[in-house]
CSV table of C-alpha atoms and ligand atoms in Angstrom, one decimal:
chain,number,residue,atom,x,y,z
J,1,MET,CA,1.2,13.3,4.2
J,2,LYS,CA,4.0,15.3,2.8
J,3,ILE,CA,6.2,12.3,2.3
J,4,THR,CA,3.5,10.5,0.5
J,5,ARG,CA,2.8,13.4,-2.0
J,6,LYS,CA,6.4,13.8,-2.6
J,7,ILE,CA,7.1,10.2,-3.4
J,8,CYS,CA,4.0,10.0,-5.4
J,9,PHE,CA,5.0,13.0,-7.2
J,10,GLN,CA,8.4,11.7,-8.0
J,11,LEU,CA,6.8,8.5,-9.4
J,12,LEU,CA,4.4,10.6,-11.4
J,13,ALA,CA,7.2,12.7,-12.6
J,14,GLY,CA,9.0,9.4,-13.7
J,15,LEU,CA,5.9,8.2,-15.4
J,16,SER,CA,5.3,11.3,-17.4
J,17,LEU,CA,8.9,11.3,-18.4
J,18,LEU,CA,8.3,7.8,-19.6
J,19,THR,CA,5.2,8.9,-21.4
J,20,PHE,CA,7.0,11.9,-22.9
J,21,ASN,CA,9.8,9.7,-24.0
J,22,SER,CA,7.4,7.2,-25.4
J,23,TYR,CA,6.5,9.6,-28.1
J,24,ALA,CA,10.1,9.5,-29.3
J,25,PHE,CA,10.9,5.8,-28.5
J,26,GLU,CA,7.4,4.4,-28.8
J,27,HIS,CA,7.0,2.7,-25.4
J,28,ASN,CA,3.8,1.1,-26.3
J,29,TYR,CA,3.8,-2.1,-24.3
J,30,ILE,CA,2.5,-1.8,-20.8
J,31,VAL,CA,2.4,-4.0,-17.8
J,32,THR,CA,-0.3,-3.4,-15.4
J,33,GLY,CA,-2.5,-5.2,-12.8
J,34,LYS,CA,-5.5,-7.1,-13.9
J,35,ASP,CA,-7.8,-5.2,-11.7
J,36,LEU,CA,-6.5,-1.8,-13.1
J,37,PHE,CA,-6.8,-3.1,-16.5
J,38,GLN,CA,-10.3,-4.3,-16.2
J,39,SER,CA,-11.6,-1.0,-14.8
J,40,THR,CA,-9.7,0.8,-17.7
J,41,GLN,CA,-11.6,-1.4,-20.0
J,42,SER,CA,-15.0,-0.9,-18.4
J,43,LEU,CA,-14.6,2.9,-18.0
J,44,HIS,CA,-13.3,3.5,-21.5
J,45,SER,CA,-14.5,0.9,-23.8
J,46,ASN,CA,-13.2,3.0,-26.8
J,47,LEU,CA,-9.6,2.4,-25.7
J,48,GLN,CA,-7.6,0.4,-28.4
J,49,ILE,CA,-5.5,-1.9,-26.3
J,50,ASP,CA,-4.5,-5.5,-27.3
J,51,ILE,CA,-3.7,-8.0,-24.6
J,52,ILE,CA,-0.5,-9.8,-25.2
J,53,LYS,CA,-0.4,-12.0,-22.2
J,54,VAL,CA,-2.1,-12.4,-18.8
J,55,GLU,CA,0.1,-13.8,-16.0
J,56,LYS,CA,-1.4,-14.3,-12.7
J,57,ASP,CA,-2.6,-10.9,-11.8
J,58,LEU,CA,-0.7,-9.2,-14.5
J,59,VAL,CA,-1.6,-8.0,-17.8
J,60,ILE,CA,0.9,-7.4,-20.6
J,61,ALA,CA,-0.7,-5.3,-23.3
J,62,LYS,CA,0.1,-3.2,-26.4
J,63,THR,CA,-1.4,0.3,-26.5
J,64,LYS,CA,-2.1,1.8,-29.9
J,65,ILE,CA,-2.5,5.3,-28.9
J,66,MET,CA,0.0,7.0,-26.5
J,67,SER,CA,-2.6,9.1,-24.7
J,68,GLU,CA,-4.1,5.8,-23.4
J,69,GLN,CA,-1.2,5.4,-21.2
J,70,ALA,CA,-1.9,8.7,-19.6
J,71,GLU,CA,-5.4,7.5,-19.1
J,72,ILE,CA,-4.3,4.4,-17.3
J,73,SER,CA,-1.8,6.3,-15.2
J,74,HIS,CA,-4.7,8.7,-14.1
J,75,LEU,CA,-6.9,5.7,-13.2
J,76,ALA,CA,-4.0,4.2,-11.3
J,77,HIS,CA,-3.8,7.1,-9.0
J,78,GLU,CA,-7.4,8.3,-8.7
J,79,GLU,CA,-9.4,5.0,-8.6
J,80,HIS,CA,-6.8,2.5,-7.4
J,81,GLN,CA,-4.7,4.8,-5.0
J,82,ARG,CA,-1.6,3.4,-6.4
J,83,CYS,CA,1.6,5.2,-7.1
J,84,GLY,CA,2.7,4.1,-10.5
J,85,GLY,CA,0.1,1.5,-11.5
J,86,PHE,CA,1.7,0.5,-14.7
J,87,PHE,CA,5.0,0.4,-16.4
J,88,ALA,CA,5.8,1.1,-20.2
J,89,PHE,CA,8.3,-0.5,-22.4
J,90,GLN,CA,9.5,-0.2,-25.9
J,91,THR,CA,9.4,-3.9,-26.8
J,92,LYS,CA,7.5,-6.8,-25.9
J,93,GLU,CA,10.6,-8.7,-24.7
J,94,GLU,CA,11.4,-5.9,-22.2
J,95,ALA,CA,7.8,-6.1,-20.9
J,96,LEU,CA,8.0,-9.9,-20.5
J,97,GLN,CA,11.5,-9.7,-18.9
J,98,PHE,CA,10.1,-7.2,-16.4
J,99,VAL,CA,7.3,-9.5,-15.4
J,100,LYS,CA,9.7,-12.4,-14.9
J,101,GLU,CA,11.9,-10.2,-12.7
J,102,GLN,CA,9.0,-8.9,-10.6
J,103,LYS,CA,7.8,-12.5,-10.0
J,104,GLU,CA,11.3,-13.6,-9.0
J,105,ASN,CA,11.5,-10.7,-6.5
J,106,SER,CA,7.9,-11.3,-5.1
J,107,ASN,CA,7.7,-7.4,-5.1
J,108,ILE,CA,4.8,-7.7,-7.5
J,109,ASN,CA,2.6,-7.8,-4.6
J,110,ALA,CA,3.5,-4.3,-3.4
J,111,PHE,CA,3.3,-3.2,-7.0
J,112,LEU,CA,-0.2,-4.6,-7.5
J,113,ALA,CA,-2.0,-4.2,-4.3
J,114,ASP,CA,-5.5,-2.6,-4.6
J,115,TYR,CA,-6.0,-0.1,-1.9
J,116,THR,CA,-9.4,1.0,-2.9
J,117,ILE,CA,-11.7,1.7,0.0
J,118,ASN,CA,-15.2,0.6,-0.9
J,119,GLN,CA,-16.6,-1.9,1.8
J,120,GLU,CA,-18.1,0.6,4.1
J,121,ASP,CA,-21.1,-1.7,5.2
J,122,LEU,CA,-19.0,-4.7,5.9
J,123,VAL,CA,-16.3,-2.8,7.7
J,124,ARG,CA,-18.7,-0.7,9.9
J,125,SER,CA,-20.6,-3.8,11.0
J,126,ALA,CA,-17.4,-5.8,11.7
J,127,ILE,CA,-16.0,-2.9,13.8
J,128,ALA,CA,-19.3,-2.7,15.8
J,129,ASN,CA,-18.9,-6.3,16.8
J,130,THR,CA,-15.5,-5.9,18.5
J,131,LYS,CA,-15.3,-6.2,22.3
J,132,GLU,CA,-12.8,-4.8,24.9
J,133,SER,CA,-13.8,-7.6,27.3
J,134,SER,CA,-12.8,-10.4,25.0
J,135,ILE,CA,-9.4,-8.8,24.1
J,136,ARG,CA,-8.9,-8.3,27.9
J,137,ALA,CA,-9.6,-11.9,28.7
J,138,VAL,CA,-7.0,-13.2,26.2
J,139,ILE,CA,-4.4,-10.7,27.6
J,140,GLU,CA,-5.2,-12.1,31.1
J,141,LYS,CA,-4.9,-15.7,30.1
J,142,LEU,CA,-1.7,-15.4,28.1
J,143,SER,CA,0.1,-13.3,30.8
J,144,SER,CA,-0.9,-15.8,33.4
J,145,PHE,CA,1.6,-18.3,32.1
J,146,ASN,CA,4.9,-17.8,34.0
J,147,ASN,CA,6.6,-17.1,30.7
J,148,ARG,CA,6.1,-17.8,27.0
J,149,TYR,CA,9.8,-18.2,26.3
J,150,TYR,CA,10.6,-20.1,23.1
J,151,LYS,CA,12.6,-22.7,24.9
J,152,SER,CA,10.4,-23.4,27.9
J,153,GLN,CA,7.6,-25.8,28.5
J,154,THR,CA,5.2,-22.9,29.3
J,155,GLY,CA,6.1,-21.3,25.9
J,156,VAL,CA,4.7,-24.5,24.3
J,157,ASP,CA,1.8,-24.7,26.7
J,158,SER,CA,0.7,-21.0,25.9
J,159,GLN,CA,0.7,-21.7,22.1
J,160,GLN,CA,-1.3,-24.9,22.8
J,161,TRP,CA,-3.9,-22.9,24.7
J,162,LEU,CA,-4.1,-20.3,21.9
J,163,LYS,CA,-4.5,-23.1,19.3
J,164,ASP,CA,-7.4,-24.6,21.4
J,165,HIS,CA,-8.9,-21.1,21.9
J,166,TRP,CA,-8.8,-20.3,18.2
J,167,THR,CA,-10.3,-23.7,17.5
J,168,SER,CA,-13.2,-23.2,19.8
J,169,LEU,CA,-13.9,-19.7,18.4
J,170,THR,CA,-14.1,-21.1,14.8
J,171,SER,CA,-15.4,-24.7,15.3
J,172,HIS,CA,-18.7,-23.9,13.6
J,173,ARG,CA,-16.8,-23.1,10.4
J,174,SER,CA,-15.7,-25.9,8.2
J,175,ASP,CA,-13.7,-23.4,6.0
J,176,ILE,CA,-11.4,-22.5,9.0
J,177,SER,CA,-8.5,-24.6,10.2
J,178,VAL,CA,-6.0,-24.0,13.1
J,179,ASP,CA,-2.7,-25.6,12.9
J,180,PHE,CA,0.8,-25.5,14.5
J,181,PHE,CA,3.7,-24.5,12.3
J,182,SER,CA,6.6,-26.4,14.0
J,183,HIS,CA,10.1,-25.2,14.0
J,184,SER,CA,12.9,-27.7,14.1
J,185,SER,CA,15.5,-25.9,16.3
J,186,TYR,CA,13.2,-25.2,19.3
J,187,PRO,CA,10.1,-26.6,20.9
J,188,GLN,CA,7.7,-23.6,20.7
J,189,PRO,CA,5.4,-23.9,17.7
J,190,SER,CA,3.8,-21.0,15.9
J,191,VAL,CA,0.1,-21.1,15.6
J,192,ILE,CA,-1.7,-20.3,12.3
J,193,ALA,CA,-5.6,-20.1,11.7
J,194,THR,CA,-6.6,-20.0,8.1
J,195,ILE,CA,-10.0,-18.8,6.7
J,196,LYS,CA,-9.9,-20.3,3.2
J,197,GLY,CA,-11.1,-17.8,0.6
J,198,LYS,CA,-12.1,-18.3,-3.0
J,199,SER,CA,-8.5,-17.4,-4.1
J,200,ASP,CA,-5.1,-18.4,-2.9
J,201,ASP,CA,-4.0,-14.8,-2.4
J,202,VAL,CA,-3.1,-14.5,1.3
J,203,ILE,CA,-3.7,-11.7,3.9
J,204,VAL,CA,-1.7,-12.2,7.1
J,205,ILE,CA,-2.6,-10.7,10.4
J,206,GLY,CA,-0.1,-11.6,13.1
J,207,GLY,CA,1.8,-11.0,16.2
J,208,HIS,CA,4.4,-12.9,18.3
J,209,GLY,CA,3.2,-15.2,21.0
J,210,ASP,CA,6.5,-15.6,22.9
J,211,SER,CA,7.7,-13.5,25.8
J,212,ILE,CA,11.0,-12.8,27.5
J,213,ALA,CA,12.5,-11.4,30.6
J,214,GLY,CA,16.0,-11.3,32.3
J,215,TRP,CA,19.3,-12.3,31.0
J,216,TRP,CA,20.1,-15.6,32.4
J,217,GLY,CA,17.6,-18.3,33.6
J,218,ARG,CA,15.1,-17.0,31.1
J,219,THR,CA,13.4,-20.5,31.0
J,220,ASN,CA,12.2,-19.8,34.4
J,221,ALA,CA,12.0,-16.1,34.6
J,222,HIS,CA,8.6,-14.5,35.2
J,223,ALA,CA,7.8,-12.9,31.8
J,224,PRO,CA,4.1,-12.1,31.7
J,225,GLY,CA,4.5,-10.1,28.4
J,226,ALA,CA,1.0,-8.7,28.8
J,227,ASP,CA,1.8,-5.8,26.5
J,228,ASP,CA,4.7,-7.5,24.7
J,229,ASN,CA,2.9,-9.3,23.1
J,230,ALA,CA,-0.2,-10.8,24.7
J,231,SER,CA,-1.8,-7.6,23.5
J,232,GLY,CA,-1.0,-8.1,19.9
J,233,VAL,CA,-2.1,-11.7,19.9
J,234,ALA,CA,-5.4,-10.8,21.7
J,235,THR,CA,-6.0,-8.2,19.1
J,236,VAL,CA,-5.3,-10.7,16.3
J,237,THR,CA,-7.7,-13.1,18.1
J,238,GLU,CA,-10.5,-10.4,18.2
J,239,VAL,CA,-10.1,-10.0,14.5
J,240,LEU,CA,-10.5,-13.7,13.9
J,241,LYS,CA,-13.4,-14.1,16.3
J,242,THR,CA,-15.3,-11.2,14.8
J,243,LEU,CA,-14.9,-12.4,11.1
J,244,ALA,CA,-15.6,-16.1,12.1
J,245,GLN,CA,-18.7,-15.2,14.1
J,246,SER,CA,-20.2,-12.8,11.6
J,247,GLY,CA,-20.0,-15.5,9.0
J,248,TYR,CA,-17.6,-13.5,6.8
J,249,GLN,CA,-16.6,-15.5,3.7
J,250,PRO,CA,-13.4,-14.0,2.3
J,251,GLU,CA,-12.4,-13.6,-1.3
J,252,LYS,CA,-8.8,-14.1,-0.4
J,253,THR,CA,-7.3,-16.5,2.1
J,254,ILE,CA,-6.9,-14.9,5.5
J,255,MET,CA,-4.2,-16.2,7.9
J,256,PHE,CA,-3.9,-15.3,11.6
J,257,MET,CA,-0.5,-16.1,13.1
J,258,SER,CA,1.0,-16.2,16.6
J,259,TYR,CA,4.7,-16.4,15.9
J,260,ALA,CA,7.1,-18.4,18.0
J,261,ALA,CA,10.6,-17.0,19.0
J,262,GLU,CA,10.4,-13.4,18.1
J,263,GLU,CA,12.2,-12.2,21.1
J,264,VAL,CA,15.3,-14.0,20.1
J,265,GLY,CA,15.7,-12.7,16.5
J,266,LEU,CA,12.3,-12.9,14.7
J,267,LEU,CA,13.0,-16.7,14.3
J,268,GLY,CA,9.5,-18.1,13.9
J,269,SER,CA,8.2,-15.4,11.4
J,270,LYS,CA,11.5,-15.6,9.5
J,271,GLU,CA,11.0,-19.3,8.9
J,272,ILE,CA,7.4,-18.8,8.0
J,273,ALA,CA,8.0,-15.9,5.5
J,274,GLN,CA,10.9,-17.9,3.9
J,275,THR,CA,8.7,-20.9,3.6
J,276,PHE,CA,5.8,-18.9,2.1
J,277,LYS,CA,8.2,-17.2,-0.4
J,278,ARG,CA,9.7,-20.6,-1.4
J,279,GLN,CA,6.2,-22.1,-1.9
J,280,GLY,CA,5.3,-19.3,-4.1
J,281,LYS,CA,2.4,-18.0,-1.9
J,282,ASN,CA,1.0,-14.7,-3.1
J,283,VAL,CA,1.0,-12.7,0.2
J,284,VAL,CA,-0.8,-9.4,-0.7
J,285,GLY,CA,-0.4,-7.8,2.7
J,286,VAL,CA,0.8,-8.4,6.2
J,287,MET,CA,-0.3,-6.6,9.4
J,288,GLN,CA,2.0,-7.0,12.4
J,289,LEU,CA,0.4,-6.4,15.8
J,290,ASP,CA,3.3,-6.1,18.4
J,291,MET,CA,2.3,-4.1,21.5
J,292,THR,CA,-1.1,-2.5,21.2
J,293,ASN,CA,-2.3,-1.8,24.7
J,294,PHE,CA,-0.2,0.8,26.4
J,295,ASN,CA,-1.6,4.3,25.8
J,296,GLY,CA,1.3,6.5,26.2
J,297,SER,CA,1.4,9.0,23.5
J,298,ASN,CA,-0.8,11.8,22.3
J,299,ASP,CA,-1.6,9.9,19.0
J,300,ASP,CA,-3.7,6.8,19.4
J,301,ILE,CA,-1.9,4.8,16.8
J,302,THR,CA,1.7,5.2,15.4
J,303,ILE,CA,2.5,3.7,12.0
J,304,ILE,CA,6.1,2.4,11.9
J,305,THR,CA,7.6,3.5,8.7
J,306,ASP,CA,11.0,1.5,8.5
J,307,TYR,CA,11.1,-2.1,7.4
J,308,THR,CA,7.5,-1.7,6.2
J,309,ASN,CA,5.8,-0.9,3.0
J,310,GLU,CA,5.0,2.8,2.3
J,311,ALA,CA,2.1,2.4,0.0
J,312,GLN,CA,0.4,-0.1,2.5
J,313,ASN,CA,1.2,2.4,5.4
J,314,ASN,CA,-0.6,5.1,3.5
J,315,PHE,CA,-3.6,2.8,3.0
J,316,LEU,CA,-3.6,2.3,6.8
J,317,GLY,CA,-3.7,6.2,7.2
J,318,SER,CA,-6.7,6.4,4.9
J,319,LEU,CA,-8.5,3.6,6.7
J,320,LEU,CA,-8.0,5.4,9.9
J,321,ASP,CA,-9.3,8.7,8.5
J,322,LYS,CA,-12.4,7.0,7.0
J,323,TYR,CA,-13.5,4.5,9.6
J,324,LEU,CA,-11.9,5.8,12.9
J,325,PRO,CA,-11.8,9.5,12.5
J,326,GLU,CA,-12.2,10.0,16.3
J,327,LEU,CA,-8.6,8.5,16.6
J,328,SER,CA,-5.4,10.6,16.0
J,329,TRP,CA,-2.5,8.9,14.4
J,330,GLY,CA,1.1,9.7,13.3
J,331,ARG,CA,4.3,8.0,12.0
J,332,ASP,CA,7.6,7.1,13.5
J,333,THR,CA,10.5,4.7,13.0
J,334,CYS,CA,11.7,1.9,15.1
J,335,GLY,CA,15.3,2.4,13.9
J,336,TYR,CA,16.0,-1.3,13.3
J,337,ALA,CA,14.2,-4.6,12.5
J,338,CYS,CA,12.3,-4.4,15.7
J,339,SER,CA,9.5,-7.0,15.0
J,340,ASP,CA,8.1,-9.8,12.7
J,341,HIS,CA,7.1,-7.3,10.0
J,342,ALA,CA,10.8,-7.2,9.0
J,343,SER,CA,10.7,-10.9,8.3
J,344,TRP,CA,7.9,-10.4,5.6
J,345,THR,CA,9.6,-7.2,4.3
J,346,ALA,CA,12.8,-9.3,3.9
J,347,GLN,CA,11.0,-11.7,1.6
J,348,GLY,CA,9.5,-8.9,-0.5
J,349,PHE,CA,6.0,-8.9,1.0
J,350,PRO,CA,4.2,-5.7,1.9
J,351,ALA,CA,4.1,-5.4,5.7
J,352,SER,CA,2.9,-2.7,8.2
J,353,THR,CA,2.9,-2.4,11.9
J,354,PRO,CA,0.6,0.0,13.7
J,355,PHE,CA,2.2,0.6,17.2
J,356,GLU,CA,0.8,1.7,20.6
J,357,THR,CA,2.9,4.8,20.9
J,358,ARG,CA,5.7,6.8,19.5
J,359,LYS,CA,8.9,4.6,19.8
J,360,ARG,CA,10.4,6.8,22.6
J,361,GLU,CA,7.1,6.7,24.5
J,362,MET,CA,6.5,3.0,24.5
J,363,ASN,CA,5.9,0.8,27.5
J,364,GLY,CA,9.0,0.8,29.6
J,365,ARG,CA,8.1,-2.3,31.5
J,366,ILE,CA,8.4,-4.8,28.7
J,367,HIS,CA,10.9,-7.7,28.9
J,368,SER,CA,10.4,-7.6,32.8
J,369,SER,CA,8.1,-9.2,35.4
J,370,ARG,CA,6.2,-5.9,35.5
J,371,ASP,CA,4.7,-6.1,32.0
J,372,THR,CA,1.2,-6.6,33.4
J,373,LEU,CA,-2.3,-5.6,32.5
J,374,ASP,CA,-2.6,-3.8,35.7
J,375,ASN,CA,0.3,-1.6,34.6
J,376,MET,CA,-1.5,-0.8,31.5
J,377,GLY,CA,-4.6,0.6,33.3
J,378,GLY,CA,-6.3,-2.8,33.7
J,379,THR,CA,-8.4,-2.6,30.4
J,380,ALA,CA,-7.9,-3.5,26.7
J,381,ASP,CA,-9.3,-0.1,25.7
J,382,HIS,CA,-6.3,0.8,23.6
J,383,ALA,CA,-5.9,-2.6,21.9
J,384,LEU,CA,-9.5,-2.4,20.9
J,385,LYS,CA,-8.6,0.5,18.5
J,386,PHE,CA,-6.1,-1.8,16.7
J,387,ALA,CA,-8.6,-4.6,16.4
J,388,LYS,CA,-11.0,-2.1,14.5
J,389,LEU,CA,-8.2,-0.9,12.3
J,390,ALA,CA,-7.1,-4.6,11.5
J,391,LEU,CA,-10.6,-5.5,10.6
J,392,ALA,CA,-10.9,-2.5,8.2
J,393,PHE,CA,-7.5,-3.5,6.8
J,394,THR,CA,-8.5,-7.1,6.3
J,395,ILE,CA,-11.9,-6.5,4.7
J,396,GLU,CA,-10.9,-3.7,2.5
J,397,LEU,CA,-7.8,-5.5,1.2
J,398,ASP,CA,-9.8,-8.6,0.7
J,399,ARG,CA,-12.3,-7.2,-1.8
G,401,LIG,N1,7.9,-5.6,20.9
G,401,LIG,C1,9.2,-5.5,20.9
G,401,LIG,C2,9.8,-4.2,20.3
G,401,LIG,C3,9.1,-3.4,19.4
G,401,LIG,C4,9.2,-2.1,19.5
G,401,LIG,C5,8.2,-3.9,18.4
G,401,LIG,C6,8.5,-1.2,18.6
G,401,LIG,C7,7.5,-3.0,17.5
G,401,LIG,C8,7.6,-1.7,17.7
G,401,LIG,C9,9.9,-6.7,20.3
G,401,LIG,O1,9.3,-7.8,20.8
G,401,LIG,C10,11.3,-6.7,20.6
G,401,LIG,O2,11.6,-6.7,21.8
G,401,LIG,N2,12.2,-6.7,19.7
G,401,LIG,C11,13.5,-6.7,19.9
G,401,LIG,C12,14.3,-7.0,18.7
G,401,LIG,C13,14.1,-8.4,18.1
G,401,LIG,C14,14.8,-8.6,16.8
G,401,LIG,C15,14.7,-9.4,19.1
G,401,LIG,C16,14.0,-5.4,20.4
G,401,LIG,O3,13.4,-4.4,20.2
G,401,LIG,O4,15.0,-5.4,21.1
G,402,LIG,ZN1,7.4,-7.8,21.0
């Protein structure tokens, strides 16, 4: 909480400096998100703002009165829970150049994301439909493969099983497709399920499907990977199942991913995130679920703060407080690019990873033959909490 406030404060201070300076230098061109701009207009119809240009989700506008900027800044924070919801410039050229740079960096998504929480009915009913037993069944199935190593046949078979499972869960929906994303350097494919929304904006819920154990003979080593990461993939599956079966029709396009080859350097997610960046896909938020079922800390959920997006992490905190107040949560660092969220972050997309424990208290049996469901208490009770959080995240980010 303290960190949030501090950083928000610094941005605010920066903005007020900008506003202050604007009296002297006339920074009367602003760049802001379409959503923020629209709510400014509807709340204050008397504002005198001329739209210069609308580009994708951005509005470049000219303000006639300086106090209007303060009004928008206030709205950005209070209504849209955004730190720094607009930028001000002296000239039109500077504003246009800024938009160009933002688009090139893809960081526009982080800047524009709308973290308003206002879908209470949908979220509560979705959360009520989640089931521990179905998460448990997927953990059991995935951990029954000898391993899910990226180079082994069982690593291909496990992803094939998952693709078939996701297809059977969604076959009644013509707006949902399930595909492999093939990788040229190794046999294991990633699996992607897509619920086509009204827009091409993309929300990604993912986890890695591969597992690993030992140092040599890894293709034959017993690597059940029940926690790392059958638990995450089973959690992703529960979110897909719940949304598909409730008939949820999204505004944005929602993609569910089981990445190949995470354990050998985030290879699958790296290729997917790079491809999405190259294709200009507008990924507005990514949730990574890697290890969700070992309940080993006082807090139920730990939000990893490095290689992730701070604003989106704060959004997760707000979602937990509102929808899952019975859970306690905290923050911790991984210390390095420990999972697939880092692949998305590297491409400029906002990513978060809620984790099962504090880093030092995580399941010590991963990457061995003892990473089993029995060694996590035999239920998926802990993972269920993450499925609920991921549903709240998906629905609230979607609309
Ligand atoms: N699930 C583990 C590690 C992890 C720890 C993920 C904490 C998220 C939070 C992951 O599959 C893993 O083993 N990662 C590797 C690094 C990777 C780049 C090969 C590791 O931690 O050694
Ligand atoms: Zn893992």
